[in-house]
PDB file of C-alpha atoms in Angstrom:
ATOM      1  CA  ALA A   1      91.441  60.274 102.772  1.00 80.00           C
ATOM      2  CA  GLN A   2      95.090  60.821 101.969  1.00 87.00           C
ATOM      3  CA  SER A   3      97.706  58.197 101.190  1.00 92.00           C
ATOM      4  CA  VAL A   4     101.295  57.828 100.057  1.00 95.00           C
ATOM      5  CA  ALA A   5     102.999  55.023  98.167  1.00 96.00           C
ATOM      6  CA  GLN A   6     106.719  54.404  98.010  1.00 97.00           C
ATOM      7  CA  PRO A   7     106.907  51.566  95.494  1.00 96.00           C
ATOM      8  CA  GLU A   8     110.499  50.537  96.228  1.00 96.00           C
ATOM      9  CA  ASP A   9     111.520  49.011  99.535  1.00 96.00           C
ATOM     10  CA  GLN A  10     115.177  49.531  98.649  1.00 97.00           C
ATOM     11  CA  VAL A  11     117.175  51.525  96.123  1.00 98.00           C
ATOM     12  CA  ASN A  12     120.813  50.710  95.388  1.00 98.00           C
ATOM     13  CA  VAL A  13     123.120  53.193  93.703  1.00 98.00           C
ATOM     14  CA  ALA A  14     126.850  53.616  93.316  1.00 98.00           C
ATOM     15  CA  GLU A  15     128.560  56.634  94.812  1.00 98.00           C
ATOM     16  CA  GLY A  16     128.731  59.484  92.340  1.00 97.00           C
ATOM     17  CA  ASN A  17     125.718  58.332  90.351  1.00 98.00           C
ATOM     18  CA  PRO A  18     122.388  60.154  90.385  1.00 97.00           C
ATOM     19  CA  LEU A  19     119.697  58.788  92.674  1.00 97.00           C
ATOM     20  CA  THR A  20     115.907  58.823  92.605  1.00 98.00           C
ATOM     21  CA  VAL A  21     113.561  57.692  95.352  1.00 98.00           C
ATOM     22  CA  LYS A  22     109.982  57.460  94.152  1.00 98.00           C
ATOM     23  CA  CYS A  23     106.795  58.671  95.827  1.00 98.00           C
ATOM     24  CA  THR A  24     103.209  58.891  94.641  1.00 98.00           C
ATOM     25  CA  TYR A  25     100.329  60.333  96.611  1.00 96.00           C
ATOM     26  CA  SER A  26      96.562  60.532  96.752  1.00 94.00           C
ATOM     27  CA  VAL A  27      94.564  63.403  98.254  1.00 90.00           C
ATOM     28  CA  SER A  28      91.114  64.764  97.577  1.00 88.00           C
ATOM     29  CA  GLY A  29      92.326  68.354  97.357  1.00 86.00           C
ATOM     30  CA  ASN A  30      95.731  69.906  96.713  1.00 87.00           C
ATOM     31  CA  PRO A  31      98.739  68.440  98.514  1.00 90.00           C
ATOM     32  CA  TYR A  32     101.483  69.582 100.771  1.00 92.00           C
ATOM     33  CA  LEU A  33     104.346  67.112 100.272  1.00 95.00           C
ATOM     34  CA  PHE A  34     107.371  66.366 102.437  1.00 96.00           C
ATOM     35  CA  TRP A  35     110.500  64.243 102.443  1.00 98.00           C
ATOM     36  CA  TYR A  36     112.226  63.064 105.599  1.00 97.00           C
ATOM     37  CA  VAL A  37     115.383  61.034 106.200  1.00 97.00           C
ATOM     38  CA  GLN A  38     116.090  58.665 109.074  1.00 96.00           C
ATOM     39  CA  TYR A  39     119.593  57.534 109.981  1.00 93.00           C
ATOM     40  CA  PRO A  40     120.020  54.365 112.088  1.00 87.00           C
ATOM     41  CA  ASN A  41     118.648  54.653 115.620  1.00 80.00           C
ATOM     42  CA  ARG A  42     117.640  58.265 115.085  1.00 84.00           C
ATOM     43  CA  GLY A  43     114.428  60.200 114.655  1.00 88.00           C
ATOM     44  CA  LEU A  44     113.303  61.588 111.319  1.00 94.00           C
ATOM     45  CA  GLN A  45     114.926  64.710 109.894  1.00 95.00           C
ATOM     46  CA  PHE A  46     113.091  67.068 107.573  1.00 94.00           C
ATOM     47  CA  LEU A  47     114.641  67.387 104.086  1.00 96.00           C
ATOM     48  CA  LEU A  48     112.273  69.486 102.007  1.00 96.00           C
ATOM     49  CA  LYS A  49     108.653  70.309 101.272  1.00 94.00           C
ATOM     50  CA  TYR A  50     106.410  71.363  98.419  1.00 94.00           C
ATOM     51  CA  ILE A  51     103.741  73.946  99.125  1.00 89.00           C
ATOM     52  CA  THR A  52     102.953  75.645  95.838  1.00 85.00           C
ATOM     53  CA  GLY A  53     104.719  77.324  92.938  1.00 85.00           C
ATOM     54  CA  ASP A  54     107.905  75.965  91.383  1.00 89.00           C
ATOM     55  CA  ASN A  55     107.632  72.229  90.801  1.00 92.00           C
ATOM     56  CA  LEU A  56     111.305  71.669  91.624  1.00 95.00           C
ATOM     57  CA  VAL A  57     112.006  72.033  95.323  1.00 96.00           C
ATOM     58  CA  LYS A  58     115.526  72.180  96.744  1.00 95.00           C
ATOM     59  CA  GLY A  59     116.313  71.002 100.237  1.00 94.00           C
ATOM     60  CA  SER A  60     119.038  69.980 102.651  1.00 91.00           C
ATOM     61  CA  TYR A  61     122.216  68.032 101.784  1.00 92.00           C
ATOM     62  CA  GLY A  62     121.877  68.642  98.024  1.00 95.00           C
ATOM     63  CA  PHE A  63     118.551  66.850  97.689  1.00 97.00           C
ATOM     64  CA  GLU A  64     115.737  68.079  95.504  1.00 97.00           C
ATOM     65  CA  ALA A  65     112.284  66.824  94.617  1.00 98.00           C
ATOM     66  CA  GLU A  66     110.059  67.273  91.610  1.00 96.00           C
ATOM     67  CA  PHE A  67     106.322  67.717  91.997  1.00 96.00           C
ATOM     68  CA  ASN A  68     104.265  66.346  89.108  1.00 96.00           C
ATOM     69  CA  LYS A  69     100.559  66.995  89.521  1.00 94.00           C
ATOM     70  CA  SER A  70      99.415  64.970  86.508  1.00 94.00           C
ATOM     71  CA  GLN A  71     101.289  61.893  87.727  1.00 96.00           C
ATOM     72  CA  THR A  72     100.588  62.641  91.422  1.00 96.00           C
ATOM     73  CA  SER A  73     104.252  62.093  92.151  1.00 97.00           C
ATOM     74  CA  PHE A  74     106.932  63.751  94.247  1.00 98.00           C
ATOM     75  CA  HIS A  75     110.194  61.921  93.549  1.00 98.00           C
ATOM     76  CA  LEU A  76     113.320  62.699  95.569  1.00 98.00           C
ATOM     77  CA  LYS A  77     116.517  63.212  93.585  1.00 98.00           C
ATOM     78  CA  LYS A  78     120.181  63.975  93.994  1.00 98.00           C
ATOM     79  CA  PRO A  79     122.619  64.467  91.109  1.00 97.00           C
ATOM     80  CA  SER A  80     125.546  62.666  92.769  1.00 97.00           C
ATOM     81  CA  ALA A  81     125.043  60.181  95.600  1.00 97.00           C
ATOM     82  CA  LEU A  82     127.331  59.913  98.626  1.00 97.00           C
ATOM     83  CA  VAL A  83     127.885  56.851 100.815  1.00 96.00           C
ATOM     84  CA  SER A  84     126.706  58.992 103.723  1.00 95.00           C
ATOM     85  CA  ASP A  85     123.300  59.355 102.005  1.00 96.00           C
ATOM     86  CA  SER A  86     122.571  55.729 102.914  1.00 97.00           C
ATOM     87  CA  ALA A  87     119.498  55.907 105.135  1.00 97.00           C
ATOM     88  CA  LEU A  88     115.738  55.340 105.257  1.00 97.00           C
ATOM     89  CA  TYR A  89     113.685  57.921 103.374  1.00 98.00           C
ATOM     90  CA  PHE A  90     110.036  58.751 103.983  1.00 97.00           C
ATOM     91  CA  CYS A  91     107.611  60.675 101.835  1.00 97.00           C
ATOM     92  CA  ALA A  92     104.605  62.316 103.522  1.00 96.00           C
ATOM     93  CA  VAL A  93     101.502  64.163 102.376  1.00 94.00           C
ATOM     94  CA  ARG A  94      98.919  66.490 103.829  1.00 89.00           C
ATOM     95  CA  ASP A  95      95.725  67.578 102.082  1.00 83.00           C
ATOM     96  CA  MET A  96      95.650  71.396 102.084  1.00 79.00           C
ATOM     97  CA  ASN A  97      91.981  71.320 103.000  1.00 75.00           C
ATOM     98  CA  SER A  98      92.301  69.048 106.010  1.00 73.00           C
ATOM     99  CA  GLY A  99      91.573  70.676 109.323  1.00 71.00           C
ATOM    100  CA  TYR A 100      94.453  69.259 111.325  1.00 73.00           C
ATOM    101  CA  SER A 101      98.184  69.358 110.656  1.00 75.00           C
ATOM    102  CA  THR A 102      98.527  65.597 110.413  1.00 85.00           C
ATOM    103  CA  LEU A 103     100.770  63.957 107.856  1.00 90.00           C
ATOM    104  CA  THR A 104     100.370  60.570 106.225  1.00 92.00           C
ATOM    105  CA  PHE A 105     103.693  58.813 105.726  1.00 94.00           C
ATOM    106  CA  GLY A 106     104.757  56.213 103.215  1.00 95.00           C
ATOM    107  CA  LYS A 107     106.336  52.961 104.345  1.00 95.00           C
ATOM    108  CA  GLY A 108     109.827  54.188 103.628  1.00 96.00           C
ATOM    109  CA  THR A 109     112.550  53.385 101.108  1.00 97.00           C
ATOM    110  CA  MET A 110     115.991  52.239 102.175  1.00 97.00           C
ATOM    111  CA  LEU A 111     118.695  53.904 100.106  1.00 98.00           C
ATOM    112  CA  LEU A 112     122.027  52.073  99.947  1.00 97.00           C
ATOM    113  CA  VAL A 113     124.925  53.890  98.309  1.00 97.00           C
ATOM    114  CA  SER A 114     127.916  51.683  97.581  1.00 97.00           C
ATOM    115  CA  PRO A 115     131.485  53.026  97.431  1.00 95.00           C
TER     116      PRO A 115
ATOM    117  CA  ASP B   1     117.292  74.714 116.733  1.00 69.00           C
ATOM    118  CA  VAL B   2     114.104  72.914 117.569  1.00 68.00           C
ATOM    119  CA  LYS B   3     114.626  70.240 120.127  1.00 90.00           C
ATOM    120  CA  VAL B   4     112.274  67.367 120.833  1.00 95.00           C
ATOM    121  CA  THR B   5     113.369  65.047 123.605  1.00 96.00           C
ATOM    122  CA  GLN B   6     112.000  61.704 124.693  1.00 96.00           C
ATOM    123  CA  SER B   7     112.452  60.345 128.181  1.00 91.00           C
ATOM    124  CA  SER B   8     114.097  57.053 127.253  1.00 92.00           C
ATOM    125  CA  ARG B   9     115.949  55.664 124.242  1.00 94.00           C
ATOM    126  CA  TYR B  10     115.394  52.056 125.250  1.00 96.00           C
ATOM    127  CA  LEU B  11     112.777  50.581 127.545  1.00 97.00           C
ATOM    128  CA  VAL B  12     111.967  47.008 128.543  1.00 97.00           C
ATOM    129  CA  LYS B  13     108.655  46.289 130.245  1.00 97.00           C
ATOM    130  CA  ARG B  14     106.665  43.227 131.193  1.00 97.00           C
ATOM    131  CA  THR B  15     103.251  42.303 129.836  1.00 98.00           C
ATOM    132  CA  GLY B  16     100.501  44.000 131.818  1.00 97.00           C
ATOM    133  CA  GLU B  17     102.641  46.855 133.109  1.00 97.00           C
ATOM    134  CA  LYS B  18     101.545  50.456 132.765  1.00 97.00           C
ATOM    135  CA  VAL B  19     104.054  52.334 130.621  1.00 97.00           C
ATOM    136  CA  PHE B  20     104.602  56.072 130.311  1.00 97.00           C
ATOM    137  CA  LEU B  21     106.522  57.613 127.424  1.00 98.00           C
ATOM    138  CA  GLU B  22     107.300  61.292 127.813  1.00 97.00           C
ATOM    139  CA  CYS B  23     108.029  63.862 125.132  1.00 97.00           C
ATOM    140  CA  VAL B  24     109.092  67.474 125.568  1.00 97.00           C
ATOM    141  CA  GLN B  25     109.556  70.164 122.927  1.00 96.00           C
ATOM    142  CA  ASP B  26     111.182  73.548 123.426  1.00 95.00           C
ATOM    143  CA  MET B  27     109.752  75.569 120.510  1.00 90.00           C
ATOM    144  CA  ASP B  28     106.302  76.480 121.817  1.00 91.00           C
ATOM    145  CA  HIS B  29     104.677  74.333 119.123  1.00 91.00           C
ATOM    146  CA  GLU B  30     100.907  73.951 119.215  1.00 90.00           C
ATOM    147  CA  ASN B  31     100.831  70.456 117.719  1.00 92.00           C
ATOM    148  CA  MET B  32     102.344  67.310 119.125  1.00 94.00           C
ATOM    149  CA  PHE B  33     102.166  63.766 117.768  1.00 95.00           C
ATOM    150  CA  TRP B  34     102.879  60.186 118.758  1.00 97.00           C
ATOM    151  CA  TYR B  35     103.750  57.588 116.120  1.00 97.00           C
ATOM    152  CA  ARG B  36     104.874  54.031 116.169  1.00 97.00           C
ATOM    153  CA  GLN B  37     107.325  52.768 113.582  1.00 95.00           C
ATOM    154  CA  ASP B  38     107.440  49.123 112.544  1.00 94.00           C
ATOM    155  CA  PRO B  39     109.463  47.544 109.727  1.00 90.00           C
ATOM    156  CA  GLY B  40     107.483  47.434 106.508  1.00 88.00           C
ATOM    157  CA  LEU B  41     104.654  49.520 107.954  1.00 91.00           C
ATOM    158  CA  GLY B  42     106.289  52.935 108.096  1.00 91.00           C
ATOM    159  CA  LEU B  43     105.021  55.484 110.604  1.00 93.00           C
ATOM    160  CA  ARG B  44     101.520  55.174 111.939  1.00 94.00           C
ATOM    161  CA  LEU B  45      99.863  57.936 113.914  1.00 94.00           C
ATOM    162  CA  ILE B  46      98.618  56.921 117.350  1.00 97.00           C
ATOM    163  CA  TYR B  47      97.352  60.206 118.815  1.00 96.00           C
ATOM    164  CA  PHE B  48      97.928  63.885 118.330  1.00 94.00           C
ATOM    165  CA  SER B  49      97.194  67.071 120.225  1.00 93.00           C
ATOM    166  CA  TYR B  50      96.641  70.556 118.820  1.00 89.00           C
ATOM    167  CA  ASP B  51      96.416  72.351 122.160  1.00 89.00           C
ATOM    168  CA  VAL B  52      96.799  71.823 125.880  1.00 91.00           C
ATOM    169  CA  LYS B  53      94.301  69.256 127.168  1.00 88.00           C
ATOM    170  CA  MET B  54      93.115  68.591 123.606  1.00 90.00           C
ATOM    171  CA  LYS B  55      93.684  65.243 121.928  1.00 92.00           C
ATOM    172  CA  GLU B  56      92.574  63.459 118.827  1.00 92.00           C
ATOM    173  CA  LYS B  57      92.809  59.807 117.841  1.00 94.00           C
ATOM    174  CA  GLY B  58      95.079  58.905 114.999  1.00 92.00           C
ATOM    175  CA  ASP B  59      94.999  55.773 112.907  1.00 91.00           C
ATOM    176  CA  ILE B  60      95.845  53.226 115.609  1.00 95.00           C
ATOM    177  CA  PRO B  61      94.737  54.502 119.042  1.00 96.00           C
ATOM    178  CA  GLU B  62      93.633  51.160 120.492  1.00 96.00           C
ATOM    179  CA  GLY B  63      95.558  50.230 123.622  1.00 96.00           C
ATOM    180  CA  TYR B  64      96.970  53.730 124.082  1.00 97.00           C
ATOM    181  CA  SER B  65      96.006  56.967 125.777  1.00 97.00           C
ATOM    182  CA  VAL B  66      97.679  60.375 125.953  1.00 97.00           C
ATOM    183  CA  SER B  67      97.951  63.359 128.218  1.00 97.00           C
ATOM    184  CA  ARG B  68      98.860  66.961 127.507  1.00 96.00           C
ATOM    185  CA  GLU B  69      98.701  69.060 130.655  1.00 95.00           C
ATOM    186  CA  LYS B  70     101.347  71.569 129.531  1.00 95.00           C
ATOM    187  CA  LYS B  71     102.035  72.896 126.067  1.00 94.00           C
ATOM    188  CA  GLU B  72     105.583  71.568 125.913  1.00 96.00           C
ATOM    189  CA  ARG B  73     104.874  68.044 127.160  1.00 97.00           C
ATOM    190  CA  PHE B  74     102.939  65.186 125.562  1.00 97.00           C
ATOM    191  CA  SER B  75     102.766  61.782 127.227  1.00 97.00           C
ATOM    192  CA  LEU B  76     101.852  58.445 125.712  1.00 98.00           C
ATOM    193  CA  ILE B  77     100.420  55.849 128.083  1.00 98.00           C
ATOM    194  CA  LEU B  78     100.135  52.124 127.574  1.00 97.00           C
ATOM    195  CA  GLU B  79      97.566  51.148 130.199  1.00 94.00           C
ATOM    196  CA  SER B  80      98.448  47.447 130.093  1.00 97.00           C
ATOM    197  CA  ALA B  81     101.406  46.706 127.872  1.00 97.00           C
ATOM    198  CA  SER B  82     101.190  43.788 125.482  1.00 97.00           C
ATOM    199  CA  THR B  83     103.832  42.103 123.344  1.00 97.00           C
ATOM    200  CA  ASN B  84     102.279  43.489 120.149  1.00 97.00           C
ATOM    201  CA  GLN B  85     103.141  46.966 121.416  1.00 98.00           C
ATOM    202  CA  THR B  86     106.836  46.232 121.071  1.00 98.00           C
ATOM    203  CA  SER B  87     107.928  48.926 118.653  1.00 97.00           C
ATOM    204  CA  MET B  88     109.827  52.156 118.077  1.00 96.00           C
ATOM    205  CA  TYR B  89     107.831  55.130 119.339  1.00 97.00           C
ATOM    206  CA  LEU B  90     108.452  58.540 117.840  1.00 96.00           C
ATOM    207  CA  CYS B  91     107.242  61.864 119.146  1.00 97.00           C
ATOM    208  CA  ALA B  92     106.992  64.947 116.929  1.00 95.00           C
ATOM    209  CA  SER B  93     105.878  68.548 117.177  1.00 94.00           C
ATOM    210  CA  SER B  94     104.949  71.281 114.715  1.00 91.00           C
ATOM    211  CA  TRP B  95     103.545  74.753 114.464  1.00 86.00           C
ATOM    212  CA  GLY B  96      99.766  74.830 114.077  1.00 73.00           C
ATOM    213  CA  PRO B  97      96.984  75.687 113.710  1.00 66.00           C
ATOM    214  CA  GLY B  98      94.923  75.494 110.553  1.00 61.00           C
ATOM    215  CA  GLN B  99      96.060  74.842 107.039  1.00 62.00           C
ATOM    216  CA  GLY B 100      99.738  75.730 106.963  1.00 69.00           C
ATOM    217  CA  ALA B 101     102.384  73.418 105.499  1.00 73.00           C
ATOM    218  CA  TYR B 102     104.191  72.915 108.770  1.00 82.00           C
ATOM    219  CA  GLU B 103     106.932  70.334 108.910  1.00 89.00           C
ATOM    220  CA  GLN B 104     107.134  68.134 111.947  1.00 92.00           C
ATOM    221  CA  TYR B 105     110.206  67.902 114.148  1.00 93.00           C
ATOM    222  CA  PHE B 106     110.960  64.497 115.587  1.00 95.00           C
ATOM    223  CA  GLY B 107     112.530  63.223 118.763  1.00 96.00           C
ATOM    224  CA  PRO B 108     115.149  60.453 118.726  1.00 94.00           C
ATOM    225  CA  GLY B 109     112.626  57.716 119.452  1.00 95.00           C
ATOM    226  CA  THR B 110     112.045  55.195 122.239  1.00 96.00           C
ATOM    227  CA  ARG B 111     112.537  51.548 121.432  1.00 96.00           C
ATOM    228  CA  LEU B 112     110.082  49.703 123.661  1.00 97.00           C
ATOM    229  CA  THR B 113     110.273  45.969 124.200  1.00 98.00           C
ATOM    230  CA  VAL B 114     107.425  44.228 126.014  1.00 98.00           C
ATOM    231  CA  THR B 115     108.257  40.734 127.257  1.00 97.00           C
TER     232      THR B 115
END
């Protein structure tokens, strides 16, 4: 079975400061990992994914994520937050060895960036 | 750009009604998915389909059924709507098959209220 934990329901950060949204995962094999963002009353938008190789993955809108196999984590980061980054963020995982392309999502973390 | 459309943004139905939610994707994706999103619970997979006329149960299939008669269209059916099915419903699609790290593309969602 695969699972994802996002330990923070909400993260608050001031504009211009670095931000981190945490994610840990559990799979029986090796993971594919994803981050999505959801703006109010919208569907989810893909930000970035980790497949293999470099542990630091760069994605859309200046976001990046660091894969840490020993800590089974995939934290989302941005060096300088913008007010427009305020949204709901979801981490998702897929076991590489699973037969179907289904993802397991975390419960989401609300990011609030204050001016 | 991949486009996933859902037939309604908002829907209000009465208890016991049969409800159809339609989803269409324009990228010839093999896989299609239906999720429900509830506060504090994240996204939960209801059903998915990896090919025309093929379907698989997700984590919470009870009270739902699906239909995929054409590759681009995936319908979610609530045979007899109940108040506990009030939720946001999200459709998604992705390339398949097999073990690739395919991101999912989401529609804008349908907010269903059952009274």
